[in-house]
Coordinates of C-alpha atoms in Angstrom, one line a residue:
X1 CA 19.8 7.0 2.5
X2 CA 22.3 9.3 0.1
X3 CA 20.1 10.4 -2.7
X4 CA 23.0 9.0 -5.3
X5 CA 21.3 5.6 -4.7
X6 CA 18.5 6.8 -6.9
X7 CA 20.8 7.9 -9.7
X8 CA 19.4 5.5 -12.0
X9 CA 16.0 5.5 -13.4
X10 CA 15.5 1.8 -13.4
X11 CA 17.3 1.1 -9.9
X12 CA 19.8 -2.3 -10.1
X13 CA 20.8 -1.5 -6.5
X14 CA 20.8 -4.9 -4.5
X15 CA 18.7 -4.9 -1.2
X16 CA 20.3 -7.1 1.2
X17 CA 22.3 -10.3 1.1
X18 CA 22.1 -12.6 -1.8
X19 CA 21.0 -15.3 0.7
X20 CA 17.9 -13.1 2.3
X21 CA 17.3 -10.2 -0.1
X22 CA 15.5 -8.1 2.2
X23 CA 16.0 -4.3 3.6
X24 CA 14.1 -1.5 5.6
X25 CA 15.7 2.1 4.7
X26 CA 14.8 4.8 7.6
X27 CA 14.5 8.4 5.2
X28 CA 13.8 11.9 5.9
X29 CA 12.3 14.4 3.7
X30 CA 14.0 16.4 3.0
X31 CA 17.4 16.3 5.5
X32 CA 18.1 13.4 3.3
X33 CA 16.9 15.0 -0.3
X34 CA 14.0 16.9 -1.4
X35 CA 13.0 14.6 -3.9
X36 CA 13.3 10.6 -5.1
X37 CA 12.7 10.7 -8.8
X38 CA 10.3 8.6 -10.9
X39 CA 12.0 5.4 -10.9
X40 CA 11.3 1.8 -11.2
X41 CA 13.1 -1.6 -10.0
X42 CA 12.3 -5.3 -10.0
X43 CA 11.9 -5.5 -6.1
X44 CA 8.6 -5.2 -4.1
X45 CA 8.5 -1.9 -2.1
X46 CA 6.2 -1.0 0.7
X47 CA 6.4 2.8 1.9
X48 CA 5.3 3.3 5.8
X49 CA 4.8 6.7 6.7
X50 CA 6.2 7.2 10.2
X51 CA 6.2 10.6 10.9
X52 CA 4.8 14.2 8.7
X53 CA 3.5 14.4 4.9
X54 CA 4.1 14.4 1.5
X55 CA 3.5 13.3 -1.7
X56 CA 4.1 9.8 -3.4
X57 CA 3.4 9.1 -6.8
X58 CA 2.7 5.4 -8.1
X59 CA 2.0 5.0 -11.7
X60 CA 1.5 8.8 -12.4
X61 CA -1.2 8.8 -9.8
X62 CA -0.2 11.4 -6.7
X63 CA -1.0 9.9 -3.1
X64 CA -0.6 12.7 -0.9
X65 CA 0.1 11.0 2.1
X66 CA 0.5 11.7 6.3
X67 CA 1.8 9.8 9.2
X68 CA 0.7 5.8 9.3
X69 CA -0.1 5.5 5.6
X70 CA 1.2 2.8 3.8
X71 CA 2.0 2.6 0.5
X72 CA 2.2 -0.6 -1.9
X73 CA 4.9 -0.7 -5.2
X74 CA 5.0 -3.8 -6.8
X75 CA 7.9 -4.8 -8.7
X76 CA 8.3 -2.7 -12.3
X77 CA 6.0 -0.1 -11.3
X78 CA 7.0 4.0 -11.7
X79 CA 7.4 5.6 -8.1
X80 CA 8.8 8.9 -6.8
X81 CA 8.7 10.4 -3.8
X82 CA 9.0 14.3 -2.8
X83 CA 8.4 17.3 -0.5
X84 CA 4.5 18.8 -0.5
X85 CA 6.0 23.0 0.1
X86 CA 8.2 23.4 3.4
X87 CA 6.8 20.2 4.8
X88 CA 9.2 17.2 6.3
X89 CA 8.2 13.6 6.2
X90 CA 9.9 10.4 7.5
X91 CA 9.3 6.9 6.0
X92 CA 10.2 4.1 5.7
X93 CA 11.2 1.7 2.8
X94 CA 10.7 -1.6 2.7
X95 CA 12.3 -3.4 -0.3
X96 CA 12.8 -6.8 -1.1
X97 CA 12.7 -9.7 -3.8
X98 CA 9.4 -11.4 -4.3
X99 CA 11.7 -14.8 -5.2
X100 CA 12.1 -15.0 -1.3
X101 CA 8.7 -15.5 -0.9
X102 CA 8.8 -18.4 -4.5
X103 CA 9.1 -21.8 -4.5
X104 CA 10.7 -23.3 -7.7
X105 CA 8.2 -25.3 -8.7
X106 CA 4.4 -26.8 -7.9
X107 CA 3.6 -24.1 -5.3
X108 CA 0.2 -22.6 -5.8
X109 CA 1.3 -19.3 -3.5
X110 CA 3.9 -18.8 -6.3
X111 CA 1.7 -20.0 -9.3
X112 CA -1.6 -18.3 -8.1
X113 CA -0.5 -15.3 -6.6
X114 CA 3.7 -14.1 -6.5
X115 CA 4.5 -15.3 -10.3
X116 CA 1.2 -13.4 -11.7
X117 CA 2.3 -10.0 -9.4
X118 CA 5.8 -10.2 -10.6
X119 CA 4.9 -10.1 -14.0
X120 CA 2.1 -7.5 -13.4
X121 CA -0.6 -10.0 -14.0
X122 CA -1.9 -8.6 -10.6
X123 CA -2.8 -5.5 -9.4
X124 CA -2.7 -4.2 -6.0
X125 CA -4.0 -0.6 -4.2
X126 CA -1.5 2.0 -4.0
X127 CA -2.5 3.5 -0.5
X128 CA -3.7 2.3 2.5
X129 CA -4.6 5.1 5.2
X130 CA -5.6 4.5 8.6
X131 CA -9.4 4.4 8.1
X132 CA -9.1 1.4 5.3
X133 CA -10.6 -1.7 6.7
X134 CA -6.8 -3.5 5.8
X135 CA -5.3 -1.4 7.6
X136 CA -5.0 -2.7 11.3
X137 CA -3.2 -5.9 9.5
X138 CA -1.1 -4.5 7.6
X139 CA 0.3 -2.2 10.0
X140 CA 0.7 -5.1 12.5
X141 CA 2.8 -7.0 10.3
X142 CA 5.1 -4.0 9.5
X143 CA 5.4 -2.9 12.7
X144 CA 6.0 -6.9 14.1
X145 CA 8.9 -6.8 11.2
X146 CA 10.3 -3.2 12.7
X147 CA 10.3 -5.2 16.1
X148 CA 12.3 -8.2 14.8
X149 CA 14.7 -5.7 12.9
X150 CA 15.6 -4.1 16.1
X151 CA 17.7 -7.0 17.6
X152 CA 17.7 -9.5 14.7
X153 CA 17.3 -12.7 17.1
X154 CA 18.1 -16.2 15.8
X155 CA 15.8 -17.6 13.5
X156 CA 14.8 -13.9 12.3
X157 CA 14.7 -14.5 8.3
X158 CA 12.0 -17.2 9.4
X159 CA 10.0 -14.5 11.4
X160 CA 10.1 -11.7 8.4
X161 CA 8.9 -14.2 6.3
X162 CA 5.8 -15.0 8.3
X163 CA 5.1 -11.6 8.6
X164 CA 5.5 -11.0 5.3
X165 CA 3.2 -13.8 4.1
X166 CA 0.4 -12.7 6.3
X167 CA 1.0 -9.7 4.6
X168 CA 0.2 -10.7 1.3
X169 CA -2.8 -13.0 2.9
X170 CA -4.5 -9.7 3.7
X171 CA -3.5 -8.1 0.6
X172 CA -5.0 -11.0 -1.6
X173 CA -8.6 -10.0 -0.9
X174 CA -8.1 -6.9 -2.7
X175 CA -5.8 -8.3 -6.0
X176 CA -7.9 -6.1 -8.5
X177 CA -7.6 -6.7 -12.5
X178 CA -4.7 -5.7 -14.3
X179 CA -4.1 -2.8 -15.7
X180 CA -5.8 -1.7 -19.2
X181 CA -3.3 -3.0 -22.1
X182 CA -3.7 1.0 -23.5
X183 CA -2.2 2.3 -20.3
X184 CA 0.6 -0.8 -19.7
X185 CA 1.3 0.4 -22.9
X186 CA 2.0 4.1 -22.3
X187 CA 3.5 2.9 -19.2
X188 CA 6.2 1.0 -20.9
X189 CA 6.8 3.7 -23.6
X190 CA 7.4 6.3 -20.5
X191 CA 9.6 4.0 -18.6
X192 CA 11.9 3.5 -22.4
X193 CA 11.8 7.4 -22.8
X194 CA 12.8 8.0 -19.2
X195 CA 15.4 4.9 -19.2
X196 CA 16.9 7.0 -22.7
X197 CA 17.2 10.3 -21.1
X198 CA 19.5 8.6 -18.0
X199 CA 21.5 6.8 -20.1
X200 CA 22.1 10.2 -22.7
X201 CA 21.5 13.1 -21.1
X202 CA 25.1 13.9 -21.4
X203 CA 24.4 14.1 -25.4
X204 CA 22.1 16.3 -27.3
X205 CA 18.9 14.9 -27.3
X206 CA 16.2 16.3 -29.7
X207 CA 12.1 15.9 -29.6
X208 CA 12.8 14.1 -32.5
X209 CA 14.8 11.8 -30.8
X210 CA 12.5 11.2 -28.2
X211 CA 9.5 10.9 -30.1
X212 CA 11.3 7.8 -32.1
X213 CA 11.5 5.9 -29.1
X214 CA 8.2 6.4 -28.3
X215 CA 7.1 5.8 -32.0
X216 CA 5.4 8.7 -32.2
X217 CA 5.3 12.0 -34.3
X218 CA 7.1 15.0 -32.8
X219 CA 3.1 16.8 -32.0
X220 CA 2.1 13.3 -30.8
X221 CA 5.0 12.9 -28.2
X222 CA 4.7 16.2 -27.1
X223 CA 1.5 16.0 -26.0
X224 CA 1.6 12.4 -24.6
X225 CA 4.6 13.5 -22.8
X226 CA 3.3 16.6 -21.1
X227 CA 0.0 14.6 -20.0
X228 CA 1.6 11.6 -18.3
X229 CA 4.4 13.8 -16.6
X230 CA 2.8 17.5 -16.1
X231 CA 5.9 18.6 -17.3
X232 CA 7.4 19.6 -20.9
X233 CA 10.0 17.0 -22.0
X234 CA 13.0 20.1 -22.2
X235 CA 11.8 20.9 -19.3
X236 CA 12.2 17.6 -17.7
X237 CA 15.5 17.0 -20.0
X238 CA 16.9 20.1 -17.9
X239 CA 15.4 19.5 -14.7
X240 CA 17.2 15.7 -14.8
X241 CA 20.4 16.9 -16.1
X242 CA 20.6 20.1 -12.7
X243 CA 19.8 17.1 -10.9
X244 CA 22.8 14.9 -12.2
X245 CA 24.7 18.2 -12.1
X246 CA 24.4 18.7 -8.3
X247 CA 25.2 15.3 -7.7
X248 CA 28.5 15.6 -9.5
X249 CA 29.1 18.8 -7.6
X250 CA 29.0 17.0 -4.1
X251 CA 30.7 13.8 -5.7
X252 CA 33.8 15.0 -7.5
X253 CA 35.8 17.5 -7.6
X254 CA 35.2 18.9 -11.5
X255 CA 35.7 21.9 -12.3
X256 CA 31.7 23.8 -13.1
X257 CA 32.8 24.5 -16.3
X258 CA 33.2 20.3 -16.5
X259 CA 30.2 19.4 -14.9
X260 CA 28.1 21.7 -17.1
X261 CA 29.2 19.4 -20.2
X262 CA 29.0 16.3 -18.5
X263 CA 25.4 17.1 -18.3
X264 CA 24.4 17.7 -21.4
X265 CA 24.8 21.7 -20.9
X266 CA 27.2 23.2 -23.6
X267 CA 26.6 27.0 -22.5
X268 CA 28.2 27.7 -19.3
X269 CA 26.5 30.8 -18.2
X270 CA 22.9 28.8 -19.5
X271 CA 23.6 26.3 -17.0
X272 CA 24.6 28.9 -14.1
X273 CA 21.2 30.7 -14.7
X274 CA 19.4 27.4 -14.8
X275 CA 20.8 25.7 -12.1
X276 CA 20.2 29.1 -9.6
X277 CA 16.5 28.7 -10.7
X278 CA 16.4 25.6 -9.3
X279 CA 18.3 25.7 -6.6
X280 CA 18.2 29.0 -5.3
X281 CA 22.0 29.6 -5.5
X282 CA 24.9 29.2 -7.9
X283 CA 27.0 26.0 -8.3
X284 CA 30.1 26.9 -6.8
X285 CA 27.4 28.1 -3.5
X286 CA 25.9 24.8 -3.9
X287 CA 29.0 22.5 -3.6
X288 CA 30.6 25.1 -0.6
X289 CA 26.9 25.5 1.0
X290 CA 27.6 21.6 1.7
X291 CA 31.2 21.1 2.7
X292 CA 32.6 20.4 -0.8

């Protein structure tokens, strides 16, 4: 999968046709990027381990996961995926819509069980390794649906779907409570700072700035910021902006000098320095490194 499907923060990438909204991405860690940043989208996503290690992150909590773990994202939650040191991993990605799986009305699947996880009434474990008593099923049912996907026969769309419901019939004797309203509300306030800084880190953007869309004071945001990402929000401003910067470099043609203001970087020589920190080499090596 190119790593510019992940440009945006709160994915809107479709997953399929519109008819069966359903998709399995095969990835590699890091031939195919080092990193998938904290994001979020309104699909359900299931992360199979198939091969090496690495970390996953669901909801700020870090999963450090190896070969045959699986990993459940339900739809809205924060998720990123990255390289643990010089370590490869290769996954895959399940993602579909939930409304699949829905009837319209006077279903008690969709009344009992998908409606109240859509709308993160429900709460499912993040990580399922080998040695969890769920395991054995859920495993069968993703590896029955990597069968199916590997000739799509007639009638397949009816065979994901069973797999997929006996799926969620193992899943539903663990359904824990929801979340606590104090932490869906820091939750939300990350995902509206991190949804700001992808929509404006081409402008100036100030801790003041932030802090108002957080409704906090400058001191407050600081530190609520710092604890929920281990990071300092200039340094995450920075580290998002190289990011969008070496995407531009293997996507256009712009001149450095034009990429460096497009994201957010008014001092070219700043943004050189910067950018070799975290890439080990200048732009211009960057974009000729890979065949641009």
């Amino acid at each position: 999968m190119n790593i510019l499907e992940y440009e945006n923060t709160q994915e809107l990438k479709s997953h399929g046709p519109e008819d069966f909204p359903f998709n399995i991405y095969l990835c590699s860690i890091p031939l195919d990027f080092a990193v998938v940043p904290l994001h979020w989208h309104n699909d359900m996503e299931i992360i199979y381990i198939k091969k090496g290690d690495g970390k996953v992150t669901l909801d700020l909590e870090p999963f450090f996961v190896q070969q045959g773990d699986i990993l459940i994202v339900p739809p809205g939650h924060l998720h990123s995926i990255e390289q643990c040191e010089d370590h490869s991993m290769e996954y895959e990605n399940i993602i579909f819509q939930l409304t699949m799986l829905m009837a319209s009305q006077g279903d008690a699947c969709t009344e009992e069980f998908f409606q109240p996880l859509l709308q993160g009434q429900l709460l499912l474990p993040g990580c399922f390794s080998r040695n969890a008593p769920l395991y054995p099923k859920l495993a069968l049912c993703l590896d029955t649906i990597d069968e199916i996907c590997k000739t799509f026969p007639k009638g397949y769309q009816l065979a994901i779907k069973g797999q997929l419901f006996s799926l969620f019939y193992a899943l539903a004797s663990s359904v824990q409570a929801p979340l606590p309203r104090q932490k869906n509300k820091s939750l939300d306030r990350l995902k509206n700072i991190l949804k700001y800084v992808e929509t404006n880190y081409h402008d100036k953007i100030s801790i003041a700035d932030a802090a108002r869309i957080c409704g906090f004071s400058q001191s407050h945001f600081m530190k609520f910021f710092k604890s929920a990402m281990n990071v300092s929000f200039t340094d995450y401003l920075n580290d998002y902006r190289l990011t969008m910067a070496a995407r531009l470099l293997l996507s256009s043609s712009d001149s450095i000098v034009t990429i460096a203001v497009e994201t957010g970087f008014e001092n070219l020589s700043y943004f050189n320095r910067m950018f070799k920190r975290k890439y080990r080499c200048t732009p211009t090596a960057f974009r000729q490194r890979s065949g641009y």
